[in-house]
Coordinates of C-alpha atoms in Angstrom, one line a residue:
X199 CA 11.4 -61.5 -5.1
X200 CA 11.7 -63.1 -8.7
X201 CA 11.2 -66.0 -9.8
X202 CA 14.3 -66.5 -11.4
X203 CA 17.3 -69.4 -10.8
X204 CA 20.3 -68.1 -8.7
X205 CA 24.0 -68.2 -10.4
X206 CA 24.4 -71.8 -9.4
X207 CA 27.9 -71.6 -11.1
X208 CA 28.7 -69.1 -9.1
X209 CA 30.7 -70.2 -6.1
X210 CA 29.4 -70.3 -3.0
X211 CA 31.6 -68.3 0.1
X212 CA 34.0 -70.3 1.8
X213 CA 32.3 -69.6 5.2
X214 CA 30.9 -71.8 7.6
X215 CA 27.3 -72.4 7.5
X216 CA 25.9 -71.1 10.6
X217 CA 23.6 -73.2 12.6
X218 CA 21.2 -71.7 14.3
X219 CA 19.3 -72.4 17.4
X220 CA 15.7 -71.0 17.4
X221 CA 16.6 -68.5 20.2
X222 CA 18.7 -67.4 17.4
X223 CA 15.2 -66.1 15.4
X224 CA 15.2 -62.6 17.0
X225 CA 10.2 -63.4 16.3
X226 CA 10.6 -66.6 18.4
X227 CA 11.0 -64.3 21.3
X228 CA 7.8 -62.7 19.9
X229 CA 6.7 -58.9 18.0
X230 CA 7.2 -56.7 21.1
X231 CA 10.6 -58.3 21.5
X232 CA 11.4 -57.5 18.0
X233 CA 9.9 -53.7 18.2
X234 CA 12.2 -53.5 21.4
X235 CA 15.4 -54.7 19.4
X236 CA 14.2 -51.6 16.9
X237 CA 13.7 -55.3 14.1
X238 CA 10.2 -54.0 13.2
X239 CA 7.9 -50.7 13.7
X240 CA 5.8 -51.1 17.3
X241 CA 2.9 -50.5 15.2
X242 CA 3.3 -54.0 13.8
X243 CA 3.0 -55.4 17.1
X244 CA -0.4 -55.7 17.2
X245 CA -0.7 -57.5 14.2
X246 CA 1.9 -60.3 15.2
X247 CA 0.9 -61.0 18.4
X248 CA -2.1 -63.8 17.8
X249 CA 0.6 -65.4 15.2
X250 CA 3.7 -65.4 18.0
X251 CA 3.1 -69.1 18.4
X252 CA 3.0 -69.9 14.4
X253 CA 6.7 -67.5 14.5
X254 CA 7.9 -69.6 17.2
X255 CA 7.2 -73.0 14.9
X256 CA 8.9 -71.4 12.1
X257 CA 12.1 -70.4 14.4
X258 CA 12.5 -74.3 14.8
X259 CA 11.8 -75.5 11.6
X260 CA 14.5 -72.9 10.4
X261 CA 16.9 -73.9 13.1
X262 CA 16.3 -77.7 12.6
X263 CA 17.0 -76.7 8.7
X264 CA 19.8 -74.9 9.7
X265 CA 21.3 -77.8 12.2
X266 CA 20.8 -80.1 9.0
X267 CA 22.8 -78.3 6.5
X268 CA 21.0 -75.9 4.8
X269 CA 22.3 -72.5 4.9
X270 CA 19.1 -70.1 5.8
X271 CA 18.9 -66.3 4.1
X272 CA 18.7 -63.9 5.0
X273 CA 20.5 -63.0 8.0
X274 CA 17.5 -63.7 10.7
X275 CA 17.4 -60.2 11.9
X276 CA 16.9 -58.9 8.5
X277 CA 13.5 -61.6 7.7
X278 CA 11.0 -59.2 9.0
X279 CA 12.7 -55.9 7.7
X280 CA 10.2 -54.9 5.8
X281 CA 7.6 -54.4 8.7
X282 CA 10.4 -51.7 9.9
X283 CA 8.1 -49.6 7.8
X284 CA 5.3 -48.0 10.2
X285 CA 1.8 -49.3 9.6
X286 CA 0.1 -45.6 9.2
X287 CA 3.2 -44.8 6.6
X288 CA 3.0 -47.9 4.2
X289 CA 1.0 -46.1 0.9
X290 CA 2.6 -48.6 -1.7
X291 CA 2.6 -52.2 -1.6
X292 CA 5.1 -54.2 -3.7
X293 CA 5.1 -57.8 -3.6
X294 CA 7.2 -60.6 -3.8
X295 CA 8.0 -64.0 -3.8
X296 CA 10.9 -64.9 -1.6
X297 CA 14.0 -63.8 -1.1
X298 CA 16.9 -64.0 -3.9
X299 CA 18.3 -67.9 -2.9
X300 CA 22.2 -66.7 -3.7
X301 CA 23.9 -65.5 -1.0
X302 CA 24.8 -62.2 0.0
X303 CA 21.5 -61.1 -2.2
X304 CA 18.9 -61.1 0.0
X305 CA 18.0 -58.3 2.7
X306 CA 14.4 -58.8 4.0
X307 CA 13.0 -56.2 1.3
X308 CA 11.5 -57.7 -2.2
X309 CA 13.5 -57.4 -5.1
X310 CA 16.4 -55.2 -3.4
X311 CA 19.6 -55.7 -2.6
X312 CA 22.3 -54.7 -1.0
X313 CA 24.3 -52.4 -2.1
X314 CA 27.9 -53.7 -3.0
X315 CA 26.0 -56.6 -4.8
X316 CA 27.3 -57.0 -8.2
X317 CA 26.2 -58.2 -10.7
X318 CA 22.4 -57.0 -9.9
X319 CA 20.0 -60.1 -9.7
X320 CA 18.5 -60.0 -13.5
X321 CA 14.5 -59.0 -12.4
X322 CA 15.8 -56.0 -10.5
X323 CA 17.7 -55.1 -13.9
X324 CA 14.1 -55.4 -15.7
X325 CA 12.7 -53.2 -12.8
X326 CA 15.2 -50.6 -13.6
X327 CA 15.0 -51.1 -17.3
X328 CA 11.0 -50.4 -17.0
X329 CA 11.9 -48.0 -14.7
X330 CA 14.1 -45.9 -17.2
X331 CA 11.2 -46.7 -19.9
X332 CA 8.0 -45.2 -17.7
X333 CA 10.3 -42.3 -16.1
X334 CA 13.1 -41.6 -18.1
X335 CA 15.2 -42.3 -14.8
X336 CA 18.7 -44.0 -15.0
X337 CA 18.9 -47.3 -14.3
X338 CA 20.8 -47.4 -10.5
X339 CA 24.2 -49.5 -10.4
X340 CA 23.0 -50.6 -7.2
X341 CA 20.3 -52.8 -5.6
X342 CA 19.3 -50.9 -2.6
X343 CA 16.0 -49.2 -2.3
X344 CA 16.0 -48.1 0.6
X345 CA 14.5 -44.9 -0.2
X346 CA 11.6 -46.4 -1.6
X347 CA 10.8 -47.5 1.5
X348 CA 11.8 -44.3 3.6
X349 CA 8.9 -42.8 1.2
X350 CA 6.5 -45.4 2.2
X351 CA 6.9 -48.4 -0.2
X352 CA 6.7 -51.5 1.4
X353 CA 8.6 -54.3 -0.2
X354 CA 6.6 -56.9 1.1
X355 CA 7.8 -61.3 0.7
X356 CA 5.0 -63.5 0.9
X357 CA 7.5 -65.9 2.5
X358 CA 10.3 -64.5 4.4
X359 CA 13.1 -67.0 4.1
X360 CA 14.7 -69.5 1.9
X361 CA 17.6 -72.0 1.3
X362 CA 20.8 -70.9 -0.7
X363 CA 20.2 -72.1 -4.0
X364 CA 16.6 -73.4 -3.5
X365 CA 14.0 -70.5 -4.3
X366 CA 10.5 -71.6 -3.1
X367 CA 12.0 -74.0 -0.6
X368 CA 10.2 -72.3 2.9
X369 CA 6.6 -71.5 1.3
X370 CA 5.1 -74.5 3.2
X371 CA 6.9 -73.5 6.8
X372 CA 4.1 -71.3 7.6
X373 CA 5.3 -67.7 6.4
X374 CA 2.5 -67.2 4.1
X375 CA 0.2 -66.7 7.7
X376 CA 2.6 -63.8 8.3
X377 CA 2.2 -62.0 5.3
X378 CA -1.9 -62.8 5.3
X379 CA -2.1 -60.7 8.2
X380 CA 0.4 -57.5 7.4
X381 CA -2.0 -57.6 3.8
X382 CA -4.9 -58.1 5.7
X383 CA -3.9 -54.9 8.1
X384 CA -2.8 -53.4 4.9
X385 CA -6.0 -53.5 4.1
X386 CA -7.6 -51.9 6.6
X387 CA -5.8 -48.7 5.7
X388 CA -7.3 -45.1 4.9
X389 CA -6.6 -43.9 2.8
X390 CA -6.0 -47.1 1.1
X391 CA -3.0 -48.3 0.2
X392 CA -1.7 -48.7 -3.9
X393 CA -0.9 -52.7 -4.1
X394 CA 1.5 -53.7 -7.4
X395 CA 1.5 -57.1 -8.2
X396 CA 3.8 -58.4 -10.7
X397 CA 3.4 -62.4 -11.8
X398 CA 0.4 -64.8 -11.2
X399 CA 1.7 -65.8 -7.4
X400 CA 1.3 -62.0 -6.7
X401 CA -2.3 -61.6 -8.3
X402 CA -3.0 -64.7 -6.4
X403 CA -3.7 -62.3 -3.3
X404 CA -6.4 -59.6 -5.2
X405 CA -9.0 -61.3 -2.8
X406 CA -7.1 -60.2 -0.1
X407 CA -6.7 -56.8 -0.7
X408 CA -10.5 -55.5 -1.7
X409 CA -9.7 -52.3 -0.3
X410 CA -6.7 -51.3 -2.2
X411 CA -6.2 -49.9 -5.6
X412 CA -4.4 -52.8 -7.2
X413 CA -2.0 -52.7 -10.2
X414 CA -1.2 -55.6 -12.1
X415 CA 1.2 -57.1 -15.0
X416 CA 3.5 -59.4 -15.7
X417 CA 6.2 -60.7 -13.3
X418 CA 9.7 -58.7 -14.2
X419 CA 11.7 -62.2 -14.4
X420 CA 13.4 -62.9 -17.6
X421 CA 11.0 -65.6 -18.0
X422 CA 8.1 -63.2 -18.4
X423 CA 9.0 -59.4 -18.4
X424 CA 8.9 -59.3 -22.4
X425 CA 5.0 -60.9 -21.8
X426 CA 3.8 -58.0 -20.4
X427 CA 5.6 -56.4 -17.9
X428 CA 7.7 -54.4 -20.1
X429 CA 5.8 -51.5 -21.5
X430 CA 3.5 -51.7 -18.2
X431 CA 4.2 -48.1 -16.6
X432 CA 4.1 -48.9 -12.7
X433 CA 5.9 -46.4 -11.9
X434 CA 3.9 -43.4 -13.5
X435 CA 1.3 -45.0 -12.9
X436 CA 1.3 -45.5 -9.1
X437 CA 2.1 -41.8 -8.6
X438 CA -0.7 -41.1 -10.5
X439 CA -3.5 -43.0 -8.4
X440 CA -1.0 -41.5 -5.3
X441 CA -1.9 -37.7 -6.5
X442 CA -6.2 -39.3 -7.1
X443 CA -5.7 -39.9 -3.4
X444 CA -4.3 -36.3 -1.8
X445 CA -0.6 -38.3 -1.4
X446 CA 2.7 -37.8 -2.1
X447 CA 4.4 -38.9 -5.0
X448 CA 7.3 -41.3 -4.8
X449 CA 10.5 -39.8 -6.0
X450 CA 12.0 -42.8 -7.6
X451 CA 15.2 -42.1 -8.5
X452 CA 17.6 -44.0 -6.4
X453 CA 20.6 -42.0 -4.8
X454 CA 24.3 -42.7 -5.2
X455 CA 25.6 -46.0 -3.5

């Protein structure tokens, strides 16, 4: 996710706030729950399982948030989305923050969308600026990559939820042990698994990831994309250490919302 402020002057919906009851967490009711509900790959299962009692802490601190006010994103079946990706499939790892903190934006996958949002969160516009830089490939009017990760591109949060209009405000609730141990599987994988990490909170994680080819630059938030992620080829680049490792390219051009 970037690092970016949301539209604050935006308006926020009308709707209630929901407030959520833990049960309301599809992971308090723990990873072979979730893979039954079709929430994440069975292949993750394995993974979560030591962690279902740190899941089942975060359910309550969300819902105790939640019961106070804040209105939680994303939608909590759509936190762990990314781990819908099967382990054995994942051969790109793209890392984020959290999710985008204006509502309706986030999804559960870093840096997307969906796809009727407009105007497109501004990082994702640098992504596809870069994008149409390193590839020649038209920038999409639309935030959902989707395909990406039907090709094996995991868009992995380091924390998987936020408040509206608060980004950062859930890194301390205990997400960060999730996302340790889907890198830490990660990993593990053979072949290994290409890891992009855009900003300094991303690179943070190298140590984790001693296994992987790793690809670093700048984050793609206005802040910093004309410091160095701008010019910085991921795209190319990735398919190129993909092809030094017998595996497919990605194809990414986005299709038509």
């Amino acid at each position: 996710m970037s690092t970016e402020q949301p539209a604050l002057f935006d308006p926020m919906p009308e709707a209630a706030v929901p407030g959520y009851s833990p049960e309301d967490f599809p992971f308090f009711h723990g990873p072979r729950s979730m893979a039954d509900a079709g929430l994440i790959d069975p292949s993750w299962v394995a993974t979560l399982l030591p962690l279902s009692s740190t899941l089942q802490q975060i359910a309550r601190d969300l819902s105790a948030r939640s019961l106070g006010g804040e209105r939680i994103l994303p939608d909590p079946a759509l936190m762990l989305r990314a781990l819908q990706l099967p382990v054995d499939q994942v051969k790109v790892l793209i890392i984020g923050q959290d999710p985008y903190p204006t509502p309706g934006h986030a999804i559960g996958l870093s840096f997307a969308t969906g796809a009727q949002v407009r105007p497109l969160p501004r990082s994702l516009g640098n992504i596809y600026r870069e994008l149409h830089g390193d590839t020649g490939i038209p920038p999409a009017e639309h935030g959902d990559l989707g395909s990406w990760q039907d090709q094996g591109v995991m868009l992995l949060n380091q924390v998987f939820s936020v408040s509206a209009g608060l980004p950062g405000s859930h890194q301390k609730i205990g997400w960060t042990a999730i996302s340790t141990a889907v890198i830490d599987r990660l990993n593990r994988s053979t072949p290994p698994v290409v890891a992009l990490l855009w900003g300094n909170q991303a690179q943070k994680l190298v140590g984790a990831m001693s296994n992987m080819v790793i690809l670093r630059s700048a984050h793609p938030s206005p802040l910093s994309a004309s410091r160095g992620f701008f010019g910085s080829r991921p795209f190319s680049t990735i398919n190129h250490e993909l092809e030094a490792l017998g595996r497919d390219r990605v194809r990414w051009r986005l299709p038509s919302a």
